[in-house]
Short mmCIF file of C-alpha atoms in Angstrom, two decimals:
data_model
loop_
_atom_site.label_atom_id
_atom_site.label_comp_id
_atom_site.label_asym_id
_atom_site.label_seq_id
_atom_site.Cartn_x
_atom_site.Cartn_y
_atom_site.Cartn_z
CA MET A 1 53.49 -62.79 80.35
CA ASN A 2 51.73 -59.56 81.34
CA ASP A 3 48.74 -58.68 79.15
CA ASN A 4 49.18 -55.01 80.07
CA TYR A 5 52.51 -54.88 78.22
CA TYR A 6 52.47 -53.58 74.65
CA ALA A 7 55.18 -52.91 72.08
CA VAL A 8 55.45 -50.52 69.16
CA ILE A 9 58.13 -51.32 66.58
CA MET A 10 59.00 -48.37 64.35
CA ALA A 11 59.72 -49.56 60.82
CA GLY A 12 59.10 -46.60 58.52
CA GLY A 13 62.63 -45.36 57.79
CA VAL A 14 64.56 -45.71 54.54
CA GLY A 15 68.05 -46.40 55.96
CA SER A 16 69.74 -44.33 53.26
CA ARG A 17 73.24 -44.72 54.77
CA PHE A 18 73.05 -48.43 53.88
CA TRP A 19 72.54 -47.68 50.19
CA PRO A 20 72.77 -49.36 47.71
CA LEU A 21 71.49 -52.37 49.70
CA SER A 22 68.83 -50.33 51.45
CA THR A 23 66.51 -48.51 49.04
CA SER A 24 63.21 -46.68 49.34
CA ASN A 25 61.47 -49.79 47.93
CA LEU A 26 63.28 -52.25 50.21
CA PRO A 27 64.67 -50.45 53.28
CA LYS A 28 67.33 -51.63 55.70
CA GLN A 29 64.94 -53.11 58.30
CA PHE A 30 63.66 -55.65 55.77
CA HIS A 31 67.15 -56.95 54.95
CA ASP A 32 69.25 -59.61 56.61
CA ILE A 33 72.06 -57.08 56.98
CA LEU A 34 74.35 -59.30 59.04
CA GLY A 35 73.73 -62.55 57.19
CA SER A 36 72.20 -64.05 60.35
CA GLY A 37 69.20 -65.72 58.73
CA GLU A 38 66.77 -63.05 60.04
CA THR A 39 65.98 -59.60 58.75
CA LEU A 40 66.38 -56.78 61.25
CA ILE A 41 62.63 -56.40 61.76
CA GLN A 42 62.26 -60.15 62.32
CA HIS A 43 65.09 -60.06 64.85
CA THR A 44 63.47 -57.13 66.68
CA TYR A 45 60.03 -58.73 66.70
CA ASN A 46 61.27 -62.09 67.99
CA ARG A 47 63.31 -60.40 70.73
CA ILE A 48 60.41 -58.27 71.96
CA ALA A 49 57.98 -61.20 71.81
CA LYS A 50 59.93 -62.78 74.68
CA SER A 51 58.41 -60.22 77.09
CA VAL A 52 55.34 -58.81 75.29
CA PRO A 53 52.36 -60.90 74.14
CA GLU A 54 52.45 -61.21 70.36
CA GLN A 55 48.90 -59.92 69.99
CA ASN A 56 50.08 -56.74 71.75
CA ILE A 57 52.87 -55.92 69.29
CA LEU A 58 52.18 -53.11 66.81
CA ILE A 59 54.24 -52.26 63.74
CA LEU A 60 54.45 -48.62 62.64
CA THR A 61 55.51 -48.25 59.03
CA ASN A 62 54.91 -46.37 55.82
CA GLU A 63 51.91 -47.54 53.83
CA ARG A 64 54.17 -48.63 50.94
CA TYR A 65 55.80 -51.28 53.21
CA LYS A 66 52.67 -53.10 54.34
CA GLY A 67 53.32 -55.99 51.95
CA LEU A 68 56.86 -56.39 53.30
CA VAL A 69 55.57 -56.46 56.89
CA ASN A 70 52.95 -59.08 55.98
CA GLU A 71 55.55 -61.18 54.20
CA GLN A 72 58.24 -61.05 56.90
CA LEU A 73 55.96 -61.04 59.97
CA PRO A 74 53.06 -63.30 58.97
CA LYS A 75 51.81 -63.53 62.59
CA ILE A 76 51.01 -59.80 62.71
CA LEU A 77 47.32 -59.01 62.30
CA ASP A 78 46.40 -56.21 59.90
CA GLU A 79 44.85 -54.21 62.74
CA ASN A 80 48.28 -54.20 64.43
CA ILE A 81 49.98 -52.62 61.40
CA VAL A 82 49.75 -48.82 61.62
CA LEU A 83 50.32 -47.27 58.21
CA GLU A 84 51.66 -43.74 57.87
CA PRO A 85 50.64 -41.93 54.67
CA ALA A 86 53.42 -39.36 55.19
CA MET A 87 56.72 -39.28 57.07
CA ARG A 88 56.23 -37.14 60.17
CA ASN A 89 59.11 -38.22 62.44
CA THR A 90 58.66 -40.22 65.66
CA ALA A 91 56.32 -38.14 67.84
CA PRO A 92 53.11 -38.41 65.76
CA CYS A 93 53.39 -42.15 65.13
CA ILE A 94 54.10 -42.84 68.81
CA LEU A 95 51.06 -40.81 69.87
CA LEU A 96 48.87 -42.58 67.30
CA ALA A 97 49.99 -45.97 68.59
CA ALA A 98 49.50 -44.89 72.20
CA LEU A 99 45.93 -43.78 71.49
CA LYS A 100 45.16 -47.09 69.75
CA ILE A 101 46.49 -48.97 72.77
CA GLN A 102 44.68 -46.67 75.21
CA LYS A 103 41.37 -47.44 73.55
CA ILE A 104 41.98 -51.17 74.11
CA ASN A 105 43.59 -51.04 77.55
CA LYS A 106 43.86 -47.84 79.60
CA ASN A 107 46.05 -49.66 82.14
CA ALA A 108 48.71 -50.54 79.60
CA ALA A 109 52.40 -49.70 79.33
CA MET A 110 54.26 -49.67 76.04
CA VAL A 111 57.81 -50.03 74.78
CA VAL A 112 58.81 -48.15 71.64
CA ALA A 113 61.76 -49.61 69.76
CA PRO A 114 63.44 -49.12 66.36
CA SER A 115 63.17 -52.04 63.97
CA ASP A 116 66.67 -51.72 62.53
CA HIS A 117 69.01 -51.92 65.52
CA TRP A 118 70.97 -55.01 66.54
CA ILE A 119 71.01 -56.39 70.10
CA GLU A 120 73.20 -59.38 70.82
CA ASN A 121 72.36 -60.47 74.39
CA GLU A 122 68.61 -61.00 74.25
CA LYS A 123 68.33 -62.28 77.83
CA ALA A 124 69.91 -59.07 79.12
CA PHE A 125 67.57 -57.03 76.92
CA THR A 126 64.53 -58.84 78.29
CA LYS A 127 65.73 -58.30 81.86
CA ASP A 128 66.21 -54.55 81.29
CA LEU A 129 62.90 -54.20 79.47
CA LEU A 130 60.95 -55.95 82.22
CA ALA A 131 62.67 -53.74 84.81
CA ALA A 132 61.55 -50.66 82.87
CA PHE A 133 57.99 -51.98 82.59
CA GLU A 134 58.00 -52.50 86.36
CA VAL A 135 58.97 -48.85 86.87
CA CYS A 136 56.16 -47.61 84.63
CA LEU A 137 53.52 -50.10 85.76
CA PRO A 138 54.48 -51.31 89.26
CA SER A 139 53.27 -54.78 90.17
CA SER A 140 52.38 -53.36 93.58
CA GLY A 141 49.64 -51.35 91.89
CA GLY A 142 49.09 -47.91 90.41
CA VAL A 143 50.63 -46.19 87.40
CA SER A 144 53.87 -44.22 87.33
CA ASN A 145 54.23 -40.95 85.42
CA LYS A 146 57.89 -41.73 84.67
CA LEU A 147 59.04 -41.72 81.05
CA VAL A 148 61.85 -44.28 80.86
CA THR A 149 64.56 -44.92 78.30
CA LEU A 150 67.21 -47.61 78.08
CA GLY A 151 70.56 -45.83 77.75
CA ILE A 152 73.55 -47.52 76.13
CA GLU A 153 76.90 -47.57 77.92
CA PRO A 154 79.28 -45.65 75.59
CA THR A 155 82.41 -47.49 74.52
CA PHE A 156 84.13 -44.58 72.73
CA PRO A 157 83.43 -40.87 72.06
CA HIS A 158 81.02 -41.42 69.16
CA THR A 159 79.94 -38.21 67.42
CA GLY A 160 77.03 -39.76 65.56
CA TYR A 161 74.85 -40.57 68.60
CA GLY A 162 72.79 -38.46 70.96
CA TYR A 163 73.80 -38.53 74.64
CA ILE A 164 71.78 -38.71 77.86
CA GLU A 165 73.12 -36.97 80.97
CA PHE A 166 71.87 -38.50 84.22
CA ASP A 167 72.15 -38.00 87.97
CA ASN A 168 75.15 -40.06 88.98
CA ASP A 169 73.72 -41.77 92.04
CA ARG A 170 73.00 -45.35 92.99
CA GLN A 171 69.30 -45.37 92.23
CA ASN A 172 67.93 -47.09 89.17
CA PRO A 173 66.28 -45.77 87.10
CA LYS A 174 68.39 -42.62 87.13
CA LYS A 175 66.92 -39.13 86.72
CA VAL A 176 67.75 -37.63 83.32
CA ASN A 177 69.20 -34.13 83.41
CA ALA A 178 69.55 -33.41 79.70
CA PHE A 179 69.65 -34.80 76.18
CA THR A 180 72.49 -33.70 73.88
CA GLU A 181 72.37 -34.20 70.12
CA LYS A 182 75.46 -35.53 68.29
CA PRO A 183 78.35 -33.66 69.94
CA ASP A 184 81.76 -32.98 68.40
CA PHE A 185 84.62 -35.32 69.32
CA GLU A 186 86.06 -33.22 72.16
CA THR A 187 82.64 -32.83 73.78
CA ALA A 188 81.93 -36.53 73.42
CA ARG A 189 85.27 -37.36 75.03
CA LYS A 190 84.45 -35.07 77.97
CA PHE A 191 81.12 -36.88 78.35
CA LEU A 192 82.89 -40.22 78.66
CA ASP A 193 85.44 -38.81 81.11
CA GLN A 194 82.63 -37.38 83.23
CA GLY A 195 81.04 -40.82 83.54
CA ASN A 196 77.36 -39.88 83.77
CA TYR A 197 76.46 -39.97 80.09
CA LEU A 198 74.85 -42.74 78.03
CA TRP A 199 74.11 -43.10 74.35
CA ASN A 200 70.49 -42.51 73.38
CA GLY A 201 69.45 -45.81 71.79
CA GLY A 202 65.89 -44.72 71.01
CA ILE A 203 64.21 -47.38 73.19
CA PHE A 204 61.46 -45.87 75.38
CA ILE A 205 59.05 -47.33 77.94
CA TRP A 206 56.10 -45.60 79.61
CA SER A 207 52.54 -46.10 80.74
CA ILE A 208 49.85 -45.07 78.29
CA GLU A 209 48.57 -42.59 80.85
CA ALA A 210 52.00 -40.97 81.24
CA ILE A 211 52.74 -40.55 77.54
CA THR A 212 49.30 -39.33 76.49
CA THR A 213 49.40 -36.79 79.33
CA ALA A 214 52.84 -35.66 78.17
CA PHE A 215 51.49 -35.07 74.66
CA GLN A 216 48.60 -33.05 76.05
CA ASN A 217 51.07 -30.91 78.02
CA PHE A 218 53.84 -30.42 75.47
CA LEU A 219 52.31 -31.02 72.03
CA PRO A 220 48.65 -30.05 72.56
CA LYS A 221 47.89 -29.28 68.89
CA MET A 222 49.08 -32.73 67.83
CA SER A 223 47.23 -34.36 70.72
CA ASN A 224 43.98 -32.58 69.84
CA LYS A 225 44.31 -33.35 66.13
CA LEU A 226 44.83 -37.09 66.57
CA ASN A 227 42.26 -37.34 69.36
CA GLU A 228 39.67 -36.14 66.85
CA GLY A 229 39.73 -39.67 65.44
CA TYR A 230 39.70 -41.49 68.76
CA SER A 231 36.25 -42.96 68.13
CA VAL A 232 37.35 -44.62 64.87
CA LEU A 233 40.69 -46.02 66.08
CA ASN A 234 40.86 -49.82 65.82
CA THR A 235 37.90 -49.81 63.40
CA LYS A 236 37.62 -50.01 59.60
CA GLU A 237 37.37 -46.22 59.49
CA GLU A 238 40.75 -45.70 61.15
CA GLN A 239 42.84 -45.61 57.97
CA SER A 240 40.59 -43.03 56.33
CA PHE A 241 41.06 -40.75 59.33
CA ILE A 242 44.84 -41.27 59.26
CA GLN A 243 44.97 -40.55 55.52
CA GLU A 244 43.13 -37.26 56.02
CA LYS A 245 44.58 -35.92 59.27
CA TYR A 246 48.04 -37.45 59.75
CA PRO A 247 49.76 -35.31 57.07
CA GLU A 248 48.56 -32.21 58.94
CA VAL A 249 50.37 -32.97 62.21
CA GLU A 250 53.71 -31.48 63.22
CA ASP A 251 56.89 -33.13 61.93
CA ILE A 252 58.87 -33.56 65.15
CA SER A 253 60.77 -36.25 67.03
CA ILE A 254 59.73 -37.64 70.40
CA ASP A 255 63.05 -36.40 71.79
CA TYR A 256 62.48 -32.75 70.83
CA GLY A 257 58.73 -32.76 71.30
CA ILE A 258 58.43 -34.53 74.65
CA LEU A 259 61.56 -35.85 76.32
CA GLU A 260 63.64 -32.66 76.27
CA LYS A 261 60.74 -30.72 77.81
CA SER A 262 59.63 -33.18 80.47
CA GLU A 263 60.89 -33.19 84.07
CA ASN A 264 60.04 -36.83 84.70
CA VAL A 265 62.37 -38.68 82.31
CA TYR A 266 64.49 -41.51 83.71
CA VAL A 267 67.11 -43.83 82.26
CA ILE A 268 68.14 -47.41 82.97
CA PRO A 269 71.72 -48.17 81.84
CA ALA A 270 71.44 -51.13 79.48
CA SER A 271 73.24 -54.38 80.26
CA PHE A 272 73.12 -55.63 76.65
CA ASP A 273 75.38 -55.08 73.64
CA TRP A 274 73.83 -52.72 71.11
CA SER A 275 74.48 -51.32 67.67
CA ASP A 276 72.28 -48.95 65.73
CA LEU A 277 73.81 -50.32 62.50
CA GLY A 278 73.73 -46.76 61.27
CA ALA A 279 76.14 -47.15 58.38
CA TRP A 280 78.50 -49.60 56.70
CA GLY A 281 81.29 -48.78 59.14
CA SER A 282 79.17 -49.82 62.10
CA LEU A 283 78.46 -53.12 60.39
CA TYR A 284 82.20 -53.63 59.90
CA ASP A 285 82.78 -52.90 63.60
CA LYS A 286 80.07 -55.34 64.63
CA LEU A 287 80.98 -58.42 62.61
CA GLU A 288 83.77 -60.95 62.97
CA LYS A 289 86.94 -60.28 60.97
CA ASN A 290 89.02 -62.87 59.15
CA GLN A 291 92.81 -63.12 59.34
CA ASP A 292 93.20 -60.05 57.09
CA ASN A 293 90.65 -58.04 59.09
CA ASN A 294 88.17 -58.29 56.25
CA VAL A 295 84.47 -58.65 57.01
CA VAL A 296 82.64 -60.83 54.51
CA VAL A 297 78.84 -61.12 54.35
CA ASN A 298 77.37 -63.73 51.95
CA SER A 299 80.37 -63.52 49.60
CA GLN A 300 83.27 -65.87 48.91
CA LEU A 301 86.32 -63.63 49.13
CA VAL A 302 89.70 -64.11 47.50
CA ALA A 303 91.97 -61.39 48.91
CA SER A 304 95.61 -60.60 48.29
CA HIS A 305 97.33 -57.61 49.88
CA ALA A 306 93.82 -56.53 50.87
CA GLY A 307 92.68 -55.97 54.45
CA GLY A 308 90.25 -54.03 56.59
CA ASN A 309 87.53 -54.24 53.96
CA LEU A 310 83.78 -54.85 54.25
CA VAL A 311 82.44 -57.00 51.41
CA ARG A 312 78.74 -57.74 51.02
CA THR A 313 77.11 -59.34 47.98
CA LYS A 314 74.39 -61.84 47.20
CA LYS A 315 74.87 -65.37 48.49
CA ASP A 316 78.09 -67.12 47.43
CA LYS A 317 79.22 -64.51 44.90
CA ILE A 318 82.99 -64.72 44.40
CA VAL A 319 84.77 -61.41 45.04
CA VAL A 320 88.48 -60.91 44.26
CA LEU A 321 90.32 -58.03 45.92
CA TYR A 322 93.94 -57.13 45.25
CA GLY A 323 95.74 -54.20 46.84
CA ILE A 324 92.57 -52.68 48.30
CA ASN A 325 92.54 -51.76 51.99
CA ASP A 326 89.85 -50.29 54.26
CA TYR A 327 87.14 -50.16 51.62
CA VAL A 328 83.43 -50.86 51.50
CA VAL A 329 82.40 -53.13 48.61
CA VAL A 330 78.64 -53.65 48.29
CA ASP A 331 77.07 -55.30 45.27
CA ASN A 332 73.32 -55.02 44.79
CA ASP A 333 71.24 -56.10 41.80
CA ASP A 334 71.70 -52.82 39.94
CA VAL A 335 74.47 -50.94 41.75
CA LEU A 336 78.03 -51.76 42.78
CA LEU A 337 79.44 -49.42 45.45
CA ILE A 338 83.19 -49.25 46.12
CA MET A 339 84.39 -46.53 48.49
CA PRO A 340 86.82 -45.96 51.37
CA LYS A 341 85.34 -46.76 54.79
CA SER A 342 86.64 -43.41 56.00
CA GLN A 343 84.35 -41.65 53.51
CA GLU A 344 81.15 -43.52 54.33
CA GLN A 345 79.41 -40.27 55.31
CA GLN A 346 79.39 -39.48 51.57
CA VAL A 347 76.94 -42.31 50.84
CA LYS A 348 73.96 -39.95 51.01
CA VAL A 349 75.69 -37.54 48.60
CA ILE A 350 76.51 -40.34 46.15
CA ARG A 351 72.98 -41.67 46.46
CA GLN A 352 71.61 -38.26 45.45
CA ILE A 353 73.94 -38.07 42.44
CA VAL A 354 72.75 -41.49 41.26
CA LYS A 355 69.13 -40.41 41.74
CA GLU A 356 69.63 -37.27 39.62
CA LYS A 357 71.47 -39.15 36.87
CA TYR A 358 69.61 -42.48 36.73
CA GLY A 359 66.29 -41.94 38.49
CA GLU A 360 64.57 -42.82 41.76
CA ASP A 361 64.28 -46.55 41.05
CA LEU A 362 67.89 -47.07 42.13
CA ILE A 363 67.63 -45.30 45.46
#
């Protein structure tokens, strides 16, 4: 295993579309969403540890989730947990992690990956990841300035994902022409017909030199602000610096801040199955259906004239459905959610109503 390979797992989000299971106190990435025996962050960590030394894996999360990280990933050292005092999107936390790694190993390359996505074929993922590392840090020597992403082969014209347009030639990685945010259905269908578009899965690989240079070029204020604390990174004084300066940096994604501006972005089409598990409907699509096309997680379901439903409760709870079709039924400690799958985009609206009526403890 190459000691120059590092990983940054982003685990600071709330996962509000998976409410009421996912809450601000116990977000989606810390749940065993699929009933697999592993939480999403454990699954992500174990998958990445197949190609990155465990001592080189960093977890980026909100300071309120440090206890959850320690509990679910006991191998992680405290110095490898980067705690954000404020939510500032993906660019600042990626730069902070890159600077920490740079101070340890200037010859490093890093992969940035979400903690709450699901990847089925781990061998294929490892193969693609190692291929991307090789592009960014060639074994023949030297460092590449390429910023690489793993693009997901689209299976239907999804309107909830960003798309990556690439040069349709035989080379791999392929030069990225443009990023497009969440198109409408007709546009997404045209993308699939055109054949040179991939879903943006949010998995990025680059050398430390390439990404820190990109920040200096495209987000110089952020780069200068976080470089002010370079001398205290990886020391006991690091968190004090982050507490003081991190809330002052720009709230911007890595896509908008860097990738859409750079001319040296490349994509490797992924060979693994992938799901962002963005909402209850995506979980229904991912999991095995029974003879009535119901998906059951943890529950014991008795169904009559009821099909196409997603049912998730605590372990072994008996759920009886009669005459209900294509619904989401999610039972948490304090909240029971029952809604049509077709209306799942309203979860955030319902969540806000519950917050206003019953308080923040439930969301």
